[in-house]
Amino acid sequence: NAGVTQTPKFRILKIGQSMTLQCTQDMNHNYMYWYRQDPGMGLKLIYYSVGAGITDKGEVPNGYNVSRSTTEDFPLRLELAAPSQTSVYFCASSSILSGTQYFGPGTRLLVL
Amino acid sequence: TQLLEQSPQFLSIQEGENLTVYCNSSSVFSSLQWYRQEPGEGPVLLVTVVTGGEVKKLKRLTFQFGDARKDSSLHITAAQPGDTGLYLCAGGGKLIFGQGTELSVKP
């Protein structure tokens, strides 16, 4: 099992550009999450999903969108990139809502 | 809003020393988790504590959940360079994370 995979590993965006961060898990987990991690700030939940077709906002959803068409995939979309979105983004999955979360390796995003 | 405060934020010690990291909240949590994150990687779960007063041991790491389930601590005995990393506590239905404790253990 690959676990949780994320692509790309690193990306530089110009202000106003858009991009999609990909996340795939092969553990058949219903729950998937997107976090951003800024230095000294821990992880902040952006969006989460409790199953295919169901998503909900986390603590910091502004500027992002998600979709969940399959159990395996949970892409995160940035429509109009802003410097404040410079961060490391982690995708995670779990079998229950408050259960062990398995994290991907992260995507480092720089918006200039 | 549930918040988790970790202290200290940074810790630099010599190999062989003991240390304790704290995770505090004004809210009650049904369980708390501790994760460890190495540079360039995602966090990995170390332990989950679910019962007030519970103590769990993982080799040289001892985790305790407060009696009132509002706080937790991580104690490392005889720290080694391999313990270096970012330690995060987390809790709540959608997993709120503390800001982390960055530990550096020098040989």
Tab-separated table of C-alpha atoms in Angstrom:
chain	number	residue	atom	x	y	z
A	1	ASN	CA	0.000	0.000	0.000
A	2	ALA	CA	1.265	3.457	-0.907
A	3	GLY	CA	-0.866	5.094	1.824
A	4	VAL	CA	-1.524	8.776	1.081
A	5	THR	CA	0.197	10.279	-1.946
A	6	GLN	CA	0.339	13.951	-2.882
A	7	THR	CA	1.417	15.725	-6.036
A	8	PRO	CA	3.238	17.926	-6.764
A	9	LYS	CA	5.935	18.004	-4.094
A	10	PHE	CA	6.785	21.636	-4.751
A	11	ARG	CA	5.280	24.396	-6.842
A	12	ILE	CA	5.843	28.107	-7.428
A	13	LEU	CA	2.795	30.117	-8.464
A	14	LYS	CA	2.378	33.704	-9.506
A	15	ILE	CA	-0.275	35.818	-7.786
A	16	GLY	CA	-3.656	35.220	-9.415
A	17	GLN	CA	-2.784	31.844	-10.946
A	18	SER	CA	-4.777	28.752	-10.112
A	19	MET	CA	-3.757	25.185	-9.424
A	20	THR	CA	-4.977	21.874	-8.062
A	21	LEU	CA	-3.149	19.915	-5.391
A	22	GLN	CA	-3.754	16.213	-5.832
A	23	CYS	CA	-4.299	13.706	-3.013
A	24	THR	CA	-4.953	9.985	-3.315
A	25	GLN	CA	-5.269	7.294	-0.650
A	26	ASP	CA	-5.424	3.531	-1.153
A	27	MET	CA	-6.600	2.513	2.318
A	28	ASN	CA	-10.323	2.757	1.529
A	29	HIS	CA	-10.737	5.444	4.196
A	30	ASN	CA	-13.993	7.375	4.227
A	31	TYR	CA	-12.540	10.479	5.870
A	32	MET	CA	-10.086	12.762	4.130
A	33	TYR	CA	-8.640	16.118	5.170
A	34	TRP	CA	-6.611	19.024	3.883
A	35	TYR	CA	-4.376	20.997	6.239
A	36	ARG	CA	-1.955	23.830	5.808
A	37	GLN	CA	1.100	24.183	8.009
A	38	ASP	CA	2.836	27.490	8.603
A	39	PRO	CA	5.937	27.856	10.783
A	40	GLY	CA	5.085	27.895	14.497
A	41	MET	CA	1.364	27.514	13.784
A	42	GLY	CA	0.764	23.767	13.840
A	43	LEU	CA	-1.705	22.446	11.272
A	44	LYS	CA	-4.903	24.245	10.345
A	45	LEU	CA	-7.798	22.317	8.810
A	46	ILE	CA	-8.905	23.729	5.441
A	47	TYR	CA	-11.592	21.263	4.315
A	48	TYR	CA	-12.559	17.725	5.104
A	49	SER	CA	-14.747	15.018	3.603
A	50	VAL	CA	-16.683	12.208	5.265
A	51	GLY	CA	-17.218	10.298	2.047
A	52	ALA	CA	-17.609	10.596	-1.711
A	53	GLY	CA	-19.787	13.578	-2.573
A	54	ILE	CA	-19.687	15.093	0.943
A	55	THR	CA	-17.341	17.895	1.939
A	56	ASP	CA	-17.323	20.516	4.673
A	57	LYS	CA	-15.327	23.565	5.688
A	58	GLY	CA	-12.637	23.495	8.305
A	59	GLU	CA	-11.013	26.344	10.177
A	60	VAL	CA	-9.433	28.204	7.218
A	61	PRO	CA	-11.430	27.465	4.002
A	62	ASN	CA	-11.303	30.899	2.334
A	63	GLY	CA	-9.525	30.863	-1.028
A	64	TYR	CA	-9.818	27.100	-1.465
A	65	ASN	CA	-12.258	24.617	-2.933
A	66	VAL	CA	-12.492	20.847	-2.795
A	67	SER	CA	-14.412	18.018	-4.392
A	68	ARG	CA	-14.709	14.322	-3.597
A	69	SER	CA	-16.006	12.305	-6.518
A	70	THR	CA	-14.374	9.027	-5.429
A	71	THR	CA	-13.330	7.466	-2.125
A	72	GLU	CA	-9.675	7.582	-3.176
A	73	ASP	CA	-9.228	11.160	-4.405
A	74	PHE	CA	-9.598	14.503	-2.659
A	75	PRO	CA	-8.145	17.361	-4.725
A	76	LEU	CA	-7.699	20.869	-3.334
A	77	ARG	CA	-8.171	23.788	-5.700
A	78	LEU	CA	-6.694	27.276	-5.364
A	79	GLU	CA	-8.516	29.611	-7.739
A	80	LEU	CA	-6.677	32.939	-7.355
A	81	ALA	CA	-3.379	32.356	-5.603
A	82	ALA	CA	-2.319	34.937	-3.036
A	83	PRO	CA	0.982	35.313	-1.120
A	84	SER	CA	-0.917	34.403	2.076
A	85	GLN	CA	-1.396	30.918	0.618
A	86	THR	CA	2.332	30.245	0.690
A	87	SER	CA	2.490	27.224	2.953
A	88	VAL	CA	3.006	23.487	3.179
A	89	TYR	CA	-0.168	21.559	2.444
A	90	PHE	CA	-0.868	18.137	3.891
A	91	CYS	CA	-3.563	15.701	2.926
A	92	ALA	CA	-4.615	13.031	5.399
A	93	SER	CA	-7.113	10.214	5.686
A	94	SER	CA	-8.665	8.204	8.483
A	95	SER	CA	-11.151	5.378	8.876
A	96	ILE	CA	-13.189	7.268	11.517
A	97	LEU	CA	-13.590	11.006	12.170
A	98	SER	CA	-11.419	11.265	15.275
A	99	GLY	CA	-9.271	8.258	14.517
A	100	THR	CA	-5.653	7.949	13.513
A	101	GLN	CA	-4.878	10.196	10.600
A	102	TYR	CA	-2.422	9.068	7.966
A	103	PHE	CA	-0.652	11.948	6.309
A	104	GLY	CA	0.846	12.375	2.887
A	105	PRO	CA	4.361	13.810	2.427
A	106	GLY	CA	3.079	17.328	1.758
A	107	THR	CA	3.135	19.887	-1.052
A	108	ARG	CA	5.256	22.984	-0.579
A	109	LEU	CA	3.636	25.967	-2.314
A	110	LEU	CA	5.252	29.342	-2.860
A	111	VAL	CA	3.130	32.202	-4.224
A	112	LEU	CA	5.102	35.157	-5.553
B	1	THR	CA	-13.756	27.226	19.930
B	2	GLN	CA	-11.433	24.501	21.110
B	3	LEU	CA	-7.767	25.445	21.329
B	4	LEU	CA	-4.677	23.463	22.229
B	5	GLU	CA	-1.639	25.308	23.576
B	6	GLN	CA	1.698	23.554	23.567
B	7	SER	CA	4.749	24.495	25.603
B	8	PRO	CA	7.536	24.984	25.186
B	9	GLN	CA	7.535	25.943	21.510
B	10	PHE	CA	11.254	25.193	21.129
B	11	LEU	CA	13.508	22.921	23.126
B	12	SER	CA	17.211	22.289	22.562
B	13	ILE	CA	18.861	19.779	24.872
B	14	GLN	CA	21.865	17.496	25.115
B	15	GLU	CA	21.693	13.769	24.551
B	16	GLY	CA	20.786	11.937	27.760
B	17	GLU	CA	18.678	14.725	29.269
B	18	ASN	CA	15.011	14.316	30.187
B	19	LEU	CA	12.272	16.639	28.959
B	20	THR	CA	8.540	17.220	29.198
B	21	VAL	CA	6.243	18.788	26.624
B	22	TYR	CA	2.833	20.082	27.658
B	23	CYS	CA	-0.452	20.346	25.788
B	24	ASN	CA	-3.152	22.401	27.519
B	25	SER	CA	-6.706	23.465	26.809
B	26	SER	CA	-9.657	25.040	28.584
B	27	SER	CA	-11.918	22.535	26.791
B	28	VAL	CA	-12.567	18.894	27.572
B	29	PHE	CA	-11.468	16.424	24.906
B	30	SER	CA	-12.754	12.876	24.535
B	31	SER	CA	-9.247	11.887	23.461
B	32	LEU	CA	-5.918	13.457	22.585
B	33	GLN	CA	-3.349	12.304	20.092
B	34	TRP	CA	0.388	12.932	19.886
B	35	TYR	CA	2.135	13.057	16.513
B	36	ARG	CA	5.781	13.372	15.581
B	37	GLN	CA	6.852	15.075	12.378
B	38	GLU	CA	10.293	14.942	10.776
B	39	PRO	CA	11.473	17.613	8.307
B	40	GLY	CA	9.948	17.200	4.843
B	41	GLU	CA	7.434	14.589	5.976
B	42	GLY	CA	3.896	14.417	7.269
B	43	PRO	CA	3.083	13.838	10.951
B	44	VAL	CA	2.995	10.260	12.209
B	45	LEU	CA	0.810	9.173	15.115
B	46	LEU	CA	2.673	8.167	18.289
B	47	VAL	CA	-0.197	7.518	20.676
B	48	THR	CA	-3.844	8.222	21.487
B	49	VAL	CA	-4.958	8.738	25.098
B	50	VAL	CA	-8.660	8.385	25.822
B	51	THR	CA	-9.205	8.005	29.578
B	52	GLY	CA	-8.649	10.742	32.168
B	53	GLY	CA	-5.484	9.968	34.141
B	54	GLU	CA	-4.307	7.456	31.566
B	55	VAL	CA	-0.576	6.868	31.192
B	56	LYS	CA	0.890	5.214	28.109
B	57	LYS	CA	4.502	4.309	27.499
B	58	LEU	CA	6.268	3.938	24.182
B	59	LYS	CA	9.871	2.922	24.945
B	60	ARG	CA	11.436	6.088	26.450
B	61	LEU	CA	8.322	8.204	25.816
B	62	THR	CA	5.606	8.503	28.474
B	63	PHE	CA	2.276	10.112	27.661
B	64	GLN	CA	-0.250	11.214	30.243
B	65	PHE	CA	-3.822	12.436	29.880
B	66	GLY	CA	-5.009	14.807	32.601
B	67	ASP	CA	-7.698	13.660	35.015
B	68	ALA	CA	-10.095	16.309	33.675
B	69	ARG	CA	-9.187	15.464	30.052
B	70	LYS	CA	-8.162	19.059	29.350
B	71	ASP	CA	-4.409	18.530	29.144
B	72	SER	CA	-1.736	16.033	28.284
B	73	SER	CA	2.015	15.706	28.625
B	74	LEU	CA	4.800	13.916	26.819
B	75	HIS	CA	7.893	13.002	28.822
B	76	ILE	CA	11.050	11.726	27.135
B	77	THR	CA	13.659	9.980	29.252
B	78	ALA	CA	17.323	10.056	28.221
B	79	ALA	CA	16.671	11.857	24.941
B	80	GLN	CA	18.616	10.768	21.870
B	81	PRO	CA	19.404	12.633	18.625
B	82	GLY	CA	16.873	10.399	16.877
B	83	ASP	CA	14.128	12.032	18.991
B	84	THR	CA	14.695	15.315	17.155
B	85	GLY	CA	11.548	16.522	15.426
B	86	LEU	CA	8.312	18.449	15.779
B	87	TYR	CA	5.882	17.045	18.355
B	88	LEU	CA	2.216	17.897	17.902
B	89	CYS	CA	-0.779	17.237	20.093
B	90	ALA	CA	-4.223	17.044	18.530
B	91	GLY	CA	-7.774	16.464	19.631
B	92	GLY	CA	-11.426	16.954	18.835
B	93	GLY	CA	-13.720	15.525	16.202
B	94	LYS	CA	-12.007	17.318	13.319
B	95	LEU	CA	-8.575	17.189	14.972
B	96	ILE	CA	-7.456	20.572	16.215
B	97	PHE	CA	-3.668	20.716	16.425
B	98	GLY	CA	-1.474	22.529	18.874
B	99	GLN	CA	1.226	24.757	17.397
B	100	GLY	CA	3.878	22.128	18.035
B	101	THR	CA	7.078	21.751	20.038
B	102	GLU	CA	10.276	21.699	18.030
B	103	LEU	CA	12.762	19.431	19.802
B	104	SER	CA	16.477	19.345	18.990
B	105	VAL	CA	18.663	16.782	20.751
B	106	LYS	CA	22.367	17.395	20.314
B	107	PRO	CA	24.902	14.550	20.577
